[in-house]
Coordinates of C-alpha atoms in Angstrom, one line a residue:
M1 CA 0.1 0.1 -0.1
S2 CA 2.7 2.5 0.8
F3 CA 4.3 1.6 -2.5
L4 CA 1.1 2.7 -4.3
K5 CA 1.1 5.8 -2.0
K6 CA 4.3 6.8 -3.2
L7 CA 3.4 6.0 -7.0
N8 CA 0.4 8.3 -6.4
E9 CA 2.5 11.3 -5.0
K10 CA 5.2 11.0 -7.7
Y11 CA 2.9 10.3 -10.6
P12 CA -0.5 11.7 -9.9
L13 CA -1.6 11.9 -13.7
F14 CA -0.6 8.6 -14.5
M15 CA -2.1 7.1 -11.4
E16 CA -5.3 8.9 -12.2
I17 CA -5.4 7.4 -15.5
V18 CA -4.9 4.0 -14.1
R19 CA -7.6 4.5 -12.1
F20 CA -9.7 5.4 -14.8
V21 CA -9.0 2.4 -16.9
I22 CA -9.9 0.2 -13.7
V23 CA -13.0 1.9 -13.2
G24 CA -13.9 1.9 -16.6
G25 CA -13.2 -1.8 -16.8
L26 CA -15.7 -2.3 -13.9
A27 CA -18.2 -0.5 -15.3
T28 CA -17.9 -2.4 -18.8
V29 CA -18.1 -5.8 -16.9
A30 CA -21.2 -4.7 -15.2
D31 CA -22.9 -3.3 -18.4
M32 CA -22.4 -6.9 -19.8
L33 CA -23.5 -9.0 -16.7
V34 CA -26.5 -6.9 -16.7
M35 CA -27.1 -7.5 -20.7
G36 CA -26.4 -11.3 -19.9
V37 CA -29.0 -11.3 -17.4
V38 CA -31.7 -10.1 -19.5
L39 CA -30.7 -12.0 -22.8
Y40 CA -30.8 -15.2 -20.4
L41 CA -34.5 -13.9 -18.9
F42 CA -35.6 -13.3 -22.3
D43 CA -34.8 -16.8 -23.6
P44 CA -37.9 -18.4 -25.1
D45 CA -36.6 -21.8 -24.4
L46 CA -36.3 -21.3 -20.9
Y47 CA -39.4 -19.3 -20.1
P48 CA -41.7 -19.8 -23.1
H49 CA -45.0 -18.5 -21.2
F50 CA -43.3 -15.4 -20.2
Y51 CA -41.9 -14.8 -23.7
N52 CA -45.6 -15.3 -25.3
V53 CA -46.8 -12.5 -23.0
W54 CA -43.8 -10.2 -23.0
Y55 CA -42.9 -10.2 -26.7
G56 CA -46.4 -10.5 -28.5
G57 CA -45.3 -10.9 -32.0
G58 CA -42.0 -9.1 -31.8
E59 CA -38.7 -10.4 -32.5
P60 CA -37.2 -11.7 -29.4
S61 CA -33.8 -11.4 -30.2
T62 CA -34.0 -7.6 -31.1
L63 CA -36.1 -6.8 -28.0
A64 CA -33.7 -8.6 -25.6
T65 CA -31.0 -6.5 -27.1
V66 CA -32.4 -3.4 -26.9
V67 CA -33.6 -3.9 -23.2
G68 CA -30.5 -5.3 -22.3
T69 CA -28.3 -2.5 -23.8
G70 CA -30.3 0.3 -22.0
A71 CA -30.4 -1.8 -18.7
G72 CA -26.6 -2.5 -18.9
F73 CA -25.8 1.1 -20.1
T74 CA -27.7 2.5 -17.1
V75 CA -26.2 0.4 -14.5
G76 CA -22.7 1.0 -16.0
L77 CA -23.0 4.6 -16.0
F78 CA -24.1 4.8 -12.4
I79 CA -21.0 2.9 -11.5
N80 CA -18.8 4.8 -13.4
Y81 CA -20.1 8.0 -12.3
F82 CA -19.9 7.2 -8.4
L83 CA -16.2 5.5 -8.7
S84 CA -15.1 8.3 -10.7
V85 CA -16.3 11.1 -8.5
L86 CA -15.1 8.8 -5.2
F87 CA -11.8 7.2 -6.3
V88 CA -10.4 8.5 -9.8
F89 CA -10.1 12.1 -10.4
I90 CA -8.1 14.0 -8.1
E91 CA -10.0 17.4 -8.7
K92 CA -13.8 17.3 -8.2
G93 CA -14.6 20.4 -9.9
K94 CA -18.3 20.3 -10.9
S95 CA -18.8 16.5 -10.8
K96 CA -21.1 16.5 -7.8
S97 CA -23.5 19.1 -8.6
A98 CA -26.9 17.9 -10.7
Y99 CA -25.1 19.9 -13.4
G100 CA -22.1 17.5 -13.1
F101 CA -24.1 14.4 -13.3
V102 CA -26.3 15.7 -16.3
M103 CA -23.0 16.6 -18.3
F104 CA -21.4 13.1 -17.0
T105 CA -24.6 11.3 -18.7
V106 CA -24.5 13.5 -21.9
L107 CA -20.7 12.8 -22.3
S108 CA -21.2 9.1 -21.9
L109 CA -24.1 8.9 -24.2
I110 CA -21.8 10.8 -27.0
G111 CA -19.2 8.2 -26.1
L112 CA -21.7 5.5 -26.7
G113 CA -23.0 7.2 -30.1
I114 CA -19.2 7.3 -31.2
H115 CA -19.1 3.5 -30.5
L116 CA -22.1 2.6 -32.4
V117 CA -21.3 4.9 -35.5
G118 CA -17.6 3.2 -35.3
M119 CA -19.0 -0.2 -35.3
Y120 CA -21.4 0.7 -38.2
I121 CA -18.8 2.2 -40.2
G122 CA -15.8 -0.5 -39.4
Y123 CA -18.0 -3.4 -39.5
D124 CA -21.1 -3.0 -41.7
L125 CA -19.4 -0.7 -44.6
L126 CA -15.8 -1.4 -44.4
K127 CA -16.2 -5.2 -43.5
I128 CA -13.4 -5.0 -40.8
N129 CA -13.3 -8.0 -38.3
E130 CA -15.7 -7.1 -35.6
W131 CA -13.3 -7.5 -32.5
I132 CA -10.6 -5.2 -33.9
V133 CA -13.2 -2.9 -34.7
K134 CA -14.6 -3.3 -31.0
I135 CA -10.9 -3.2 -29.5
V136 CA -9.8 0.3 -31.6
L137 CA -13.2 1.6 -30.6
T138 CA -13.1 1.0 -27.0
A139 CA -9.4 2.4 -26.9
V140 CA -10.8 5.6 -28.7
V141 CA -14.0 6.2 -26.8
M142 CA -11.8 5.5 -23.0
V143 CA -9.4 8.2 -24.3
Y144 CA -12.6 10.5 -25.5
N145 CA -14.2 9.7 -22.1
Y146 CA -11.4 10.7 -20.1
V147 CA -10.2 14.0 -21.7
S148 CA -13.7 15.2 -22.2
K149 CA -14.6 14.4 -18.4
K150 CA -11.1 15.8 -17.3
L151 CA -11.6 19.0 -19.0
I152 CA -15.5 19.8 -18.5
L153 CA -16.1 18.2 -15.1
F154 CA -13.1 17.5 -12.9
K155 CA -11.2 21.0 -13.8
R156 CA -9.2 22.3 -10.9
S157 CA -10.8 24.7 -8.8
K158 CA -9.7 26.8 -6.1
T159 CA -10.0 25.4 -2.5
A160 CA -10.8 27.1 0.6
L161 CA -7.5 26.1 1.8
T162 CA -5.7 27.8 -1.0
D163 CA -7.7 30.8 -0.7
A164 CA -6.4 31.3 2.8
E165 CA -2.7 30.5 1.8
E166 CA -3.2 33.5 -0.9
D167 CA -4.7 35.8 1.6
V168 CA -1.7 37.8 2.9
G169 CA -4.1 39.8 5.6
L170 CA -4.7 37.0 7.9
Q171 CA -2.4 37.5 10.8
R172 CA -2.1 35.7 14.0
R173 CA -4.0 36.8 16.9
V174 CA -1.6 37.1 19.8
F175 CA -3.1 37.9 23.6
G176 CA -0.9 40.2 25.9
G177 CA 1.3 41.6 23.7
E178 CA 4.8 40.5 24.7
H179 CA 3.8 38.4 27.5
M180 CA 3.8 34.6 27.6
K181 CA 1.6 32.9 24.9
K182 CA -1.0 30.4 26.5
L183 CA -1.5 26.8 25.6
S184 CA -4.9 25.2 26.3
V185 CA -4.8 21.5 26.4
I186 CA -8.5 20.1 26.1
V187 CA -9.1 16.5 27.3
P188 CA -12.4 14.8 27.1
C189 CA -13.1 12.1 29.9
F190 CA -15.8 9.5 30.1
N191 CA -15.4 7.0 32.8
E192 CA -11.4 7.4 32.6
E193 CA -10.9 6.9 36.3
A194 CA -8.1 4.2 35.2
T195 CA -6.0 6.9 33.3
V196 CA -6.6 10.3 34.4
E197 CA -4.0 10.4 36.9
A198 CA -1.5 8.5 34.7
F199 CA -2.3 11.4 32.0
Y200 CA -1.8 14.3 34.5
T201 CA 1.5 12.6 35.7
A202 CA 2.8 12.2 32.1
A203 CA 1.6 15.5 30.4
V204 CA 2.2 18.4 33.1
P205 CA 6.0 18.1 33.2
V206 CA 6.0 18.1 29.2
F207 CA 3.9 21.2 29.5
E208 CA 5.7 22.7 32.1
N209 CA 9.0 22.6 29.8
F210 CA 7.4 24.8 27.1
A211 CA 7.8 27.7 29.6
E212 CA 11.4 27.8 28.3
R213 CA 9.8 28.6 25.0
G214 CA 7.5 31.5 26.4
Y215 CA 4.3 29.3 27.0
Q216 CA 2.0 29.0 30.0
F217 CA -0.5 26.3 29.9
E218 CA -4.0 25.5 31.2
L219 CA -5.3 22.0 31.3
I220 CA -9.3 21.8 30.7
F221 CA -10.9 18.4 31.6
V222 CA -14.4 17.9 30.2
N223 CA -16.0 15.2 32.4
D224 CA -18.6 13.9 29.8
G225 CA -21.0 12.4 32.2
S226 CA -18.7 9.7 34.0
R227 CA -20.5 7.2 36.2
D228 CA -16.8 6.1 37.9
R229 CA -14.7 8.1 40.0
T230 CA -13.5 10.3 37.2
A231 CA -14.9 13.3 38.5
E232 CA -14.0 13.1 42.1
I233 CA -10.4 12.5 40.8
L234 CA -10.4 15.3 38.8
A235 CA -11.8 17.5 41.8
S236 CA -8.7 16.5 43.5
L237 CA -6.4 17.3 41.0
A238 CA -7.7 20.6 40.5
E239 CA -7.5 21.3 44.1
K240 CA -3.8 20.7 44.2
D241 CA -3.2 22.7 40.7
K242 CA -4.9 25.7 39.6
R243 CA -3.9 25.3 36.0
V244 CA -6.2 22.1 36.0
K245 CA -9.8 23.1 34.9
V246 CA -12.8 20.9 35.2
I247 CA -16.3 20.9 33.5
N248 CA -18.6 18.5 34.4
F249 CA -21.7 17.4 32.2
S250 CA -25.0 16.9 33.5
R251 CA -24.8 13.3 31.5
N252 CA -23.0 12.0 28.8
F253 CA -23.3 14.1 25.7
G254 CA -20.6 12.6 23.5
Q255 CA -16.7 13.3 22.9
Q256 CA -17.4 15.8 20.0
A257 CA -19.8 17.9 22.4
A258 CA -17.1 18.0 25.1
I259 CA -14.2 19.0 23.0
L260 CA -16.7 21.9 21.7
C261 CA -17.3 23.0 25.5
G262 CA -13.3 22.8 25.7
F263 CA -13.2 25.3 22.9
R264 CA -15.8 27.7 24.3
H265 CA -13.9 27.7 27.5
C266 CA -10.5 28.0 26.8
T267 CA -8.6 31.2 26.9
G268 CA -5.2 30.4 25.1
N269 CA -3.8 31.9 21.7
C270 CA -4.1 28.2 20.5
A271 CA -5.6 24.9 22.0
V272 CA -4.7 21.2 21.6
E273 CA -7.1 18.2 21.8
L274 CA -5.8 15.2 23.3
D275 CA -7.2 11.9 24.5
V276 CA -6.7 10.9 28.3
D277 CA -5.5 7.4 27.4
L278 CA -2.1 8.7 26.2
Q279 CA -2.3 6.8 22.9
D280 CA -1.5 10.1 21.3
P281 CA 2.2 11.3 22.9
V282 CA 2.1 14.3 24.5
E283 CA 5.7 15.2 23.5
V284 CA 4.2 15.6 19.7
V285 CA 2.5 18.8 21.1
G286 CA 5.9 20.7 21.1
E287 CA 6.3 19.7 17.4
M288 CA 3.1 21.3 16.9
L289 CA 3.6 24.2 18.6
T290 CA 6.6 24.6 16.2
K291 CA 4.6 24.7 13.4
W292 CA 2.1 26.9 14.8
E293 CA 5.0 29.4 15.5
E294 CA 5.8 28.7 11.6
G295 CA 2.6 30.3 10.7
Y296 CA 0.3 27.4 10.4
D297 CA -3.2 27.8 11.8
V298 CA -4.3 23.8 12.1
V299 CA -1.6 21.2 13.0
H300 CA -3.1 17.5 12.5
G301 CA -1.4 15.0 14.3
R302 CA -0.8 12.0 11.6
R303 CA -0.7 8.3 12.7
L304 CA 2.0 6.4 10.9
T305 CA 1.4 3.3 13.0
R306 CA -2.0 2.8 15.1
K307 CA -1.3 -0.1 17.8
G308 CA -4.1 -1.4 19.8
E309 CA -6.8 -0.8 16.8
S310 CA -8.2 -3.8 15.0
A311 CA -7.9 -4.3 11.2
F312 CA -11.8 -3.6 10.9
K313 CA -11.7 -0.1 12.4
K314 CA -8.8 0.9 10.6
V315 CA -10.2 -0.3 7.3
T316 CA -13.7 1.2 7.7
A317 CA -12.4 4.2 9.1
K318 CA -10.2 4.7 5.7
M319 CA -13.5 3.8 3.4
Y320 CA -15.5 6.3 5.2
Y321 CA -13.1 9.2 5.0
K322 CA -12.7 8.4 1.4
F323 CA -16.4 8.3 1.0
L324 CA -16.9 11.6 2.9
H325 CA -14.3 13.2 0.9
G326 CA -16.0 12.2 -2.4
I327 CA -19.4 13.5 -1.7
T328 CA -18.6 16.7 0.3
G329 CA -15.4 17.7 -1.4
I330 CA -14.1 18.3 2.4
K331 CA -10.9 16.4 2.3
I332 CA -10.3 15.2 6.1
P333 CA -6.6 14.3 6.0
R334 CA -6.1 10.6 6.1
N335 CA -4.9 8.8 9.3
T336 CA -5.7 11.7 11.4
G337 CA -8.1 12.0 14.4
D338 CA -9.1 14.7 17.2
F339 CA -5.4 15.0 18.0
K340 CA -4.6 18.4 16.4
L341 CA -3.7 21.8 17.4
L342 CA -5.9 24.9 16.3
D343 CA -5.1 28.6 16.4
R344 CA -7.2 30.9 18.3
K345 CA -8.8 32.6 15.3
V346 CA -9.8 29.0 13.9
I347 CA -11.4 28.1 17.4
D348 CA -13.4 31.3 17.4
V349 CA -14.7 30.8 14.1
I350 CA -16.0 27.3 14.9
C351 CA -17.5 28.3 17.9
A352 CA -19.3 31.2 16.2
L353 CA -20.8 28.8 13.4
P354 CA -24.8 28.6 14.5
E355 CA -25.3 24.8 13.4
H356 CA -26.1 22.3 16.4
D357 CA -24.7 19.0 16.5
K358 CA -21.3 20.1 15.0
Y359 CA -19.0 17.6 13.2
L360 CA -15.5 18.9 14.4
R361 CA -13.4 16.7 12.4
G362 CA -15.2 18.0 9.4
L363 CA -15.3 21.5 10.2
E364 CA -11.7 21.9 11.4
S365 CA -10.7 21.0 7.6
W366 CA -13.8 23.1 6.0
V367 CA -12.7 26.2 7.7
G368 CA -9.6 26.2 5.7
F369 CA -6.7 28.6 6.8
K370 CA -3.1 27.3 7.0
Q371 CA -3.2 23.7 7.7
T372 CA 0.0 20.9 8.0
F373 CA 1.0 18.0 9.7
V374 CA 3.0 16.5 12.4
D375 CA 3.7 12.5 12.1
F376 CA 3.6 10.4 15.2
H377 CA 3.4 6.7 16.0
R378 CA 0.3 6.0 18.3
N379 CA 0.4 4.1 21.3
E380 CA -1.7 1.3 23.1
R381 CA -4.1 2.7 25.9
V382 CA -2.3 3.2 29.4
A383 CA -5.1 1.3 31.0
G384 CA -8.9 0.6 30.7
E385 CA -11.0 0.1 27.6
T386 CA -11.7 2.5 24.7
K387 CA -15.2 4.2 25.3
Y388 CA -15.7 4.5 21.6
T389 CA -18.1 1.8 20.7
L390 CA -19.3 0.4 17.1
K391 CA -22.5 2.3 18.0
K392 CA -20.8 5.6 18.7
M393 CA -18.6 5.4 15.6
V394 CA -21.8 4.6 13.4
R395 CA -23.4 7.8 14.9
L396 CA -20.5 9.9 14.5
A397 CA -20.2 8.8 10.7
K398 CA -23.7 9.4 10.2
N399 CA -23.3 12.7 11.5
G400 CA -20.6 13.6 9.5
I401 CA -22.2 12.8 6.1
V402 CA -25.7 14.7 7.0
S403 CA -23.8 17.4 8.6
N404 CA -21.7 18.4 5.5
S405 CA -23.3 17.0 2.5
S406 CA -26.6 17.3 0.9
W407 CA -25.5 14.8 -1.9
P408 CA -27.8 11.8 -0.9
L409 CA -30.8 14.3 -1.5
T410 CA -29.5 14.9 -5.1
L411 CA -29.4 11.2 -5.6
S412 CA -33.2 11.3 -6.7
F413 CA -32.6 13.9 -9.3
K414 CA -29.7 12.0 -10.8
F415 CA -31.3 8.8 -10.7
G416 CA -34.3 10.7 -12.6
A417 CA -31.8 11.9 -15.2
V418 CA -30.5 8.6 -15.9
L419 CA -34.0 7.2 -16.1
G420 CA -34.9 9.9 -18.5
A421 CA -31.6 9.3 -20.6
A422 CA -32.4 5.9 -20.9
S423 CA -35.9 6.4 -21.5
V424 CA -35.1 8.9 -24.3
L425 CA -32.5 6.5 -25.8
C426 CA -35.2 3.2 -25.6
F427 CA -37.9 5.7 -27.4
I428 CA -35.5 6.5 -30.2
T429 CA -34.8 2.9 -30.7
F430 CA -38.3 1.7 -30.6
I431 CA -39.0 4.3 -33.3
V432 CA -36.5 2.9 -35.7
L433 CA -37.6 -0.7 -34.5
V434 CA -41.1 0.4 -35.8
C435 CA -39.8 1.9 -39.0
C436 CA -38.1 -1.4 -39.7
G437 CA -41.5 -3.3 -39.1
I438 CA -40.9 -4.9 -35.8
T439 CA -43.8 -4.8 -33.3
L440 CA -43.0 -4.0 -29.7
P441 CA -45.7 -4.0 -26.6
L442 CA -44.8 -1.1 -24.6
T443 CA -47.3 -2.0 -22.1
A444 CA -45.0 -4.6 -21.2
W445 CA -42.8 -2.2 -19.6
L446 CA -45.7 -0.9 -17.2
F447 CA -45.6 -3.5 -14.2
P448 CA -41.9 -3.6 -13.7
A449 CA -41.6 0.2 -14.1
I450 CA -44.2 1.0 -11.6
A451 CA -42.4 -1.7 -9.2
F452 CA -38.7 -0.1 -9.6
C453 CA -40.1 3.5 -9.1
T454 CA -41.9 2.5 -6.3
G455 CA -38.7 1.0 -4.6
A456 CA -36.7 4.0 -5.6
L457 CA -39.2 6.5 -3.9
C458 CA -39.0 4.5 -0.6
V459 CA -35.1 4.5 -0.8
F460 CA -35.2 8.3 -1.5
N461 CA -38.2 8.9 1.0
S462 CA -36.1 7.2 3.8
L463 CA -33.2 9.9 2.7
T464 CA -35.4 12.6 2.8
N465 CA -36.8 11.9 6.4
L466 CA -33.0 11.5 7.5
Y467 CA -32.5 15.3 6.5
L468 CA -36.0 16.1 8.1
S469 CA -34.6 14.5 11.5
K470 CA -31.3 16.9 11.2
A471 CA -33.6 19.9 10.6
Y472 CA -36.0 18.7 13.5
D473 CA -32.9 18.6 15.8
E474 CA -31.8 22.2 14.5
V475 CA -35.2 23.6 15.2
K476 CA -35.4 22.3 18.7
N477 CA -32.5 24.5 19.2
R478 CA -31.4 22.7 22.1
P479 CA -27.8 23.1 23.5
E480 CA -25.0 20.6 22.5
Y481 CA -24.4 19.9 26.1
I482 CA -25.5 21.0 29.9
V483 CA -22.8 21.9 32.4
E484 CA -23.5 20.7 35.9
D485 CA -20.5 22.6 37.5
K486 CA -16.9 24.0 36.7
I487 CA -13.9 24.1 38.7
N488 CA -10.9 26.8 38.8
F489 CA -12.7 28.9 36.1
D490 CA -12.8 32.6 37.1
E491 CA -16.8 33.2 36.0

């Protein structure tokens, strides 16, 4: 995998073409499989009664070919479009919009037309071997598809990050003039009685050493409704060290809410998100501060290795973030999590956003500004077990998609566009066949069309309900969390 990653970084255009060829091959295989299934179902020797009802007086081979071609093209088009957006092209351009999908369909239909005209000229008129014509035309159409879609749909566009890099007016906000800068460390906790003291013992000496670089620090623990002795231990730490600040929630509201609460209460020039289990080494914070001093506003911690995590979690996380980037355009850096440093102005922007149920990992990339990475090796937990269950991960993934993309809602339009294009293609084909004297009973399409459309409506209705549920949560205007009490805060 690292070899492919190096190839992709060194030869991005070549690897993009390779991915395009692979996706095109998968779409072609799907096209042929669907057509084969249709031809199999339309075999009069297998289904004589179905054959008599379906065909009437029509020519079976002709109708089966027409239906199979249309169905195969539609399925292949869907596969080609979604895989192209998600995996093939580096630049997304206008591809994820409704306009982009319509143009993708039109360009694909033009490619199909080139193929059909080429077959007619090469095979029927010039009498060249059909397989030679087929191979040459496949290569020609593939080049046409890549060039046309690259130039029209997947053109490079400015990203928010590029805009921020070009904006020379963005200056770092420094509190207190020439006084010491402050680092805020935000640590969410949920049932972590086994790790809190170990974290404090390991982290505080590291942060105290930053005084040589002109930093003071505050340690903000957000107790996310723990049911064990976490609150008691935190209170004890805060009593003996006034740099330790504690926020206790009235119940469990989730890690994202805890981090957001820390953002709203921190007073530092910059803030670091840290897990209390010490999987993210606190020593890396020093490297993050160096990057921040160089002018970066967001410094992501990028994991080179991830000890203690299952293969299932690694694979599903990679697939999810790739899918999220494909449908939203928000590129959450690979192999990163909540361990990162944010400048004060980034924190202020995120806290000022009016939406509820914020998906911070997406927002921290969405806001733009100048971003970079610090690589590290992730450790195993010092004690206890992870509190991020599969249920919580699924909930976080769902929130990430719904909060950052309206893409599922556009599926109905895209699906309708494909059906419309396929219907027009079939209609034109039917006219040609009727002109040739072939009778086609159009009523045969009625019942499967109704069943198919009903199923599609059910799917899209469920997606719409998902967004209505999200809007309902926003309209309720409930707070993301409820603070029960705070320790060592001035107010």
